[in-house]
């Protein structure tokens, strides 16, 4: 099996931003350090339990004569009139030597319990499999032979189970059922009086199995990996769904054909079949000519054509900074589709935050937004005359989380008033939305928001002016941010301390004493520019790196950073001074966002709305060199009074695997939701 080609960047960030890293498993499969295995767990592992030898299965670990063995194969035998026995092949965990033993039906052995962890296969290379732990992003290398004969079924992005004992990978397993493609089938033999029920088939992984005689090359089949047996054909499953979907005329299914063959009910999901192209996001035409991005060779998608009649009009009121408003807008579009409402252009309530009056149309292309959402949800610029003169009925959604909350409490208000406004709650249960609402939300967030023509031109000018390659750094150390954190910074300059005091007033005085230390160790304190420079150095990022500073006005203590990293660029340095002074806060934030999602690498000292949205969009675009500096780890390590070199080494160990490499952070439900 070859390694990742077109998607190699998805999992190779430690080879680019943080190069020369080798992870926890040695080429022989032995783990030097596995954080998940503590001394308590190791102690529990060493305490075995007596089991009957008849119960042994491949992958089990036993102790015998003071040594630890892994069961490679086991075979039950019945010898004439004698009792049953089991023949087992064992492999010594320490030296790899093999041992064949036969146990009687009454014999017992000491079975050792192992830790089982779930990993995702990145790729294979030679006789090594490269895996990643999906929650912690810990990457490991294990030899293919620990998968046994099931190694032939290993594929990219396959979930596998790894059995660990005392910090070592002993065995691994693939899912019981996997899908393979038939490459060739056995030609019929001449002279046979009747057609055989089965024939030999060569699969895309190189293995050969027996399949029903009616199957041909190119068909996908499900295989039982335990005994290499045929289970079923995907074509059989597809034919079942075809009973409920219109005839396939095209790689995409139009709403007209869906309506012709289906009865559409409000809030019902019509199951349709969309064929995409393997690897790479493709577009399938949906209702009314809209588009949904979809990956995978074949995917079953639950969508719903837009009902002919809307339940009313909804306006999304967005508050805060640009990326907080972007998040609210994404959620709001999904809610509007959930309630079968017509969407009015959103209102950006920015005056209180930015002291300005720029709206949605000043930042985003309105016509493009409407066009990209066509078929997902109806969007209007102007209201009907009978309701255009009145303000919308304001609905409190602060405690609304899931689809039933909105349907049971908000839908009646929409039907009563016909025009309502709402702001989505901070934490949405998007995972419980029906598929058509998720699709609409994701289309709005990842495809429909494009900058205005003039602003995009300005963003391209800024991007072109930055020397390449470059790293975009989102640094937060403004007076209001520090005051809000209530963290104590005794070594700041008098001017910075005065600015923090003025921003916080009497209500936001810094914590002191033990409370301050506890607060800092919980990772609540923003990193200073000087601390940020130290962390970048610990990550072996050269001081000659071109760095674009994605930050607002008023950063304090920047001398501590620029004295170390001298090639620092800001939008105020690179843009025309007159143009820059005329720009609103939202448009400036839009430039930072645009540059950050297109930078060679992105590093954030905080995990706010911009960081979440940038990480998600970079993941969507396949640009995964994204790192969040750990404030908690920095506070914990500095409290140990480590010397500078020791501190840098410790910070390196903390961050070397700490990357956003999966689905993104802002709207994870948008990724991989369209496959069954």
mmCIF file of C-alpha atoms in Angstrom, residues 159-308:
data_model
loop_
_atom_site.group_PDB
_atom_site.id
_atom_site.type_symbol
_atom_site.label_atom_id
_atom_site.label_comp_id
_atom_site.label_asym_id
_atom_site.label_seq_id
_atom_site.Cartn_x
_atom_site.Cartn_y
_atom_site.Cartn_z
ATOM 1 C CA UNK A 159 -10.251 3.247 12.608
ATOM 2 C CA UNK A 160 -8.117 0.526 14.201
ATOM 3 C CA UNK A 161 -7.719 -0.835 17.727
ATOM 4 C CA UNK A 162 -4.251 -0.990 19.291
ATOM 5 C CA UNK A 163 -3.573 -3.299 22.240
ATOM 6 C CA UNK A 164 -0.893 -1.894 24.564
ATOM 7 C CA UNK A 165 0.896 -3.675 27.392
ATOM 8 C CA UNK A 166 3.367 -1.930 29.677
ATOM 9 C CA UNK A 167 3.941 0.820 27.102
ATOM 10 C CA UNK A 168 4.364 -1.545 24.157
ATOM 11 C CA UNK A 169 2.140 -2.219 21.152
ATOM 12 C CA UNK A 170 1.478 -5.947 21.170
ATOM 13 C CA UNK A 171 -1.284 -6.367 18.614
ATOM 14 C CA UNK A 172 -3.715 -4.412 16.497
ATOM 15 C CA UNK A 173 -6.985 -5.113 14.758
ATOM 16 C CA UNK A 174 -8.978 -3.652 11.880
ATOM 17 C CA UNK A 175 -12.789 -3.382 11.763
ATOM 18 C CA UNK A 176 -14.621 -6.682 11.365
ATOM 19 C CA UNK A 177 -16.272 -5.521 8.140
ATOM 20 C CA UNK A 178 -14.466 -3.475 5.479
ATOM 21 C CA UNK A 179 -15.339 -2.486 1.917
ATOM 22 C CA UNK A 180 -13.115 -3.558 -0.976
ATOM 23 C CA UNK A 181 -13.327 -3.249 -4.755
ATOM 24 C CA UNK A 182 -13.108 -6.259 -7.069
ATOM 25 C CA UNK A 183 -10.245 -5.833 -9.533
ATOM 26 C CA UNK A 184 -10.560 -9.096 -11.482
ATOM 27 C CA UNK A 185 -12.747 -12.195 -11.390
ATOM 28 C CA UNK A 186 -12.043 -15.756 -12.463
ATOM 29 C CA UNK A 187 -13.024 -16.533 -16.050
ATOM 30 C CA UNK A 188 -15.663 -19.288 -16.455
ATOM 31 C CA UNK A 189 -14.181 -22.703 -17.174
ATOM 32 C CA UNK A 190 -15.151 -24.454 -20.388
ATOM 33 C CA UNK A 191 -17.006 -27.758 -20.231
ATOM 34 C CA UNK A 192 -18.929 -27.083 -17.022
ATOM 35 C CA UNK A 193 -22.526 -28.312 -17.229
ATOM 36 C CA UNK A 194 -23.750 -25.783 -14.660
ATOM 37 C CA UNK A 195 -22.520 -22.419 -13.478
ATOM 38 C CA UNK A 196 -20.654 -22.541 -10.130
ATOM 39 C CA UNK A 197 -22.123 -20.611 -7.203
ATOM 40 C CA UNK A 198 -18.785 -18.986 -6.330
ATOM 41 C CA UNK A 199 -15.659 -17.854 -8.131
ATOM 42 C CA UNK A 200 -12.277 -16.417 -7.200
ATOM 43 C CA UNK A 201 -11.912 -12.621 -7.181
ATOM 44 C CA UNK A 202 -8.825 -10.413 -6.882
ATOM 45 C CA UNK A 203 -9.432 -7.395 -4.630
ATOM 46 C CA UNK A 204 -7.876 -3.928 -4.744
ATOM 47 C CA UNK A 205 -5.682 -4.789 -1.734
ATOM 48 C CA UNK A 206 -4.104 -7.732 -3.570
ATOM 49 C CA UNK A 207 -5.895 -10.514 -1.692
ATOM 50 C CA UNK A 208 -8.025 -13.228 -3.322
ATOM 51 C CA UNK A 209 -11.344 -14.503 -1.951
ATOM 52 C CA UNK A 210 -14.402 -16.463 -3.084
ATOM 53 C CA UNK A 211 -17.368 -14.316 -4.184
ATOM 54 C CA UNK A 212 -20.799 -15.119 -5.697
ATOM 55 C CA UNK A 213 -20.601 -15.820 -9.404
ATOM 56 C CA UNK A 214 -22.821 -12.875 -10.402
ATOM 57 C CA UNK A 215 -20.313 -10.256 -9.186
ATOM 58 C CA UNK A 216 -17.990 -8.597 -11.699
ATOM 59 C CA UNK A 217 -14.889 -6.387 -11.693
ATOM 60 C CA UNK A 218 -15.421 -2.863 -10.399
ATOM 61 C CA UNK A 219 -18.115 -3.750 -7.856
ATOM 62 C CA UNK A 220 -17.689 -2.918 -4.175
ATOM 63 C CA UNK A 221 -18.165 -5.700 -1.636
ATOM 64 C CA UNK A 222 -18.074 -5.992 2.151
ATOM 65 C CA UNK A 223 -15.526 -8.464 3.567
ATOM 66 C CA UNK A 224 -15.331 -10.154 6.974
ATOM 67 C CA UNK A 225 -11.697 -9.551 7.960
ATOM 68 C CA UNK A 226 -11.673 -12.334 10.544
ATOM 69 C CA UNK A 227 -12.021 -15.149 7.990
ATOM 70 C CA UNK A 228 -11.635 -13.283 4.650
ATOM 71 C CA UNK A 229 -15.183 -14.195 3.659
ATOM 72 C CA UNK A 230 -17.680 -12.373 1.461
ATOM 73 C CA UNK A 231 -20.501 -10.688 3.403
ATOM 74 C CA UNK A 232 -22.553 -8.664 0.941
ATOM 75 C CA UNK A 233 -22.377 -6.445 -2.101
ATOM 76 C CA UNK A 234 -22.850 -2.681 -1.904
ATOM 77 C CA UNK A 235 -24.939 -2.932 -5.055
ATOM 78 C CA UNK A 236 -27.529 -4.894 -3.060
ATOM 79 C CA UNK A 237 -27.752 -2.094 -0.507
ATOM 80 C CA UNK A 238 -27.905 0.502 -3.281
ATOM 81 C CA UNK A 239 -30.781 -1.304 -5.009
ATOM 82 C CA UNK A 240 -32.741 -1.188 -1.753
ATOM 83 C CA UNK A 241 -32.355 2.593 -1.561
ATOM 84 C CA UNK A 242 -33.276 2.936 -5.235
ATOM 85 C CA UNK A 243 -36.784 1.824 -4.272
ATOM 86 C CA UNK A 244 -37.183 5.124 -2.429
ATOM 87 C CA UNK A 245 -35.254 7.427 -4.761
ATOM 88 C CA UNK A 246 -35.856 8.526 -8.351
ATOM 89 C CA UNK A 247 -34.168 6.790 -11.294
ATOM 90 C CA UNK A 248 -30.507 7.752 -11.677
ATOM 91 C CA UNK A 249 -30.135 9.873 -14.796
ATOM 92 C CA UNK A 250 -27.132 11.966 -13.906
ATOM 93 C CA UNK A 251 -24.339 12.211 -11.300
ATOM 94 C CA UNK A 252 -26.674 14.679 -9.606
ATOM 95 C CA UNK A 253 -30.379 14.475 -8.855
ATOM 96 C CA UNK A 254 -32.549 17.502 -9.486
ATOM 97 C CA UNK A 255 -35.367 18.622 -7.261
ATOM 98 C CA UNK A 256 -37.785 18.191 -10.153
ATOM 99 C CA UNK A 257 -37.140 14.456 -10.337
ATOM 100 C CA UNK A 258 -37.335 14.177 -6.558
ATOM 101 C CA UNK A 259 -40.730 15.858 -6.519
ATOM 102 C CA UNK A 260 -41.852 13.654 -9.406
ATOM 103 C CA UNK A 261 -41.152 10.430 -7.529
ATOM 104 C CA UNK A 262 -41.473 11.421 -3.874
ATOM 105 C CA UNK A 263 -44.049 12.900 -1.550
ATOM 106 C CA UNK A 264 -42.445 15.798 0.276
ATOM 107 C CA UNK A 265 -43.561 16.533 3.805
ATOM 108 C CA UNK A 266 -42.470 19.509 5.859
ATOM 109 C CA UNK A 267 -39.322 18.692 7.852
ATOM 110 C CA UNK A 268 -39.093 15.274 6.183
ATOM 111 C CA UNK A 269 -35.790 14.039 4.772
ATOM 112 C CA UNK A 270 -35.842 12.655 1.257
ATOM 113 C CA UNK A 271 -33.078 10.129 0.763
ATOM 114 C CA UNK A 272 -31.223 10.718 -2.486
ATOM 115 C CA UNK A 273 -28.079 9.225 -3.900
ATOM 116 C CA UNK A 274 -25.272 11.481 -5.001
ATOM 117 C CA UNK A 275 -22.137 10.243 -6.670
ATOM 118 C CA UNK A 276 -18.999 12.301 -6.198
ATOM 119 C CA UNK A 277 -15.440 11.826 -7.256
ATOM 120 C CA UNK A 278 -12.997 9.994 -5.035
ATOM 121 C CA UNK A 279 -10.888 12.387 -2.967
ATOM 122 C CA UNK A 280 -11.558 16.046 -3.416
ATOM 123 C CA UNK A 281 -14.675 18.071 -2.716
ATOM 124 C CA UNK A 282 -17.188 17.937 -5.529
ATOM 125 C CA UNK A 283 -20.528 19.613 -6.021
ATOM 126 C CA UNK A 284 -23.837 17.781 -6.297
ATOM 127 C CA UNK A 285 -26.829 19.733 -7.537
ATOM 128 C CA UNK A 286 -29.615 19.902 -4.997
ATOM 129 C CA UNK A 287 -33.022 21.443 -4.790
ATOM 130 C CA UNK A 288 -33.664 24.517 -6.961
ATOM 131 C CA UNK A 289 -30.162 24.438 -8.405
ATOM 132 C CA UNK A 290 -28.315 24.785 -5.088
ATOM 133 C CA UNK A 291 -25.051 23.018 -4.353
ATOM 134 C CA UNK A 292 -23.693 20.943 -1.522
ATOM 135 C CA UNK A 293 -20.018 20.107 -1.115
ATOM 136 C CA UNK A 294 -19.498 16.404 -0.645
ATOM 137 C CA UNK A 295 -16.568 14.007 -0.565
ATOM 138 C CA UNK A 296 -16.157 10.240 -0.906
ATOM 139 C CA UNK A 297 -16.679 8.084 -3.982
ATOM 140 C CA UNK A 298 -20.270 7.309 -3.125
ATOM 141 C CA UNK A 299 -22.269 8.920 -0.353
ATOM 142 C CA UNK A 300 -25.826 8.632 0.805
ATOM 143 C CA UNK A 301 -27.107 12.059 1.727
ATOM 144 C CA UNK A 302 -30.211 13.002 3.618
ATOM 145 C CA UNK A 303 -31.484 16.226 2.104
ATOM 146 C CA UNK A 304 -34.813 17.907 1.851
ATOM 147 C CA UNK A 305 -36.128 19.977 -1.006
ATOM 148 C CA UNK A 306 -37.330 23.387 0.080
ATOM 149 C CA UNK A 307 -41.070 23.325 0.827
ATOM 150 C CA UNK A 308 -43.117 25.569 -1.437
#
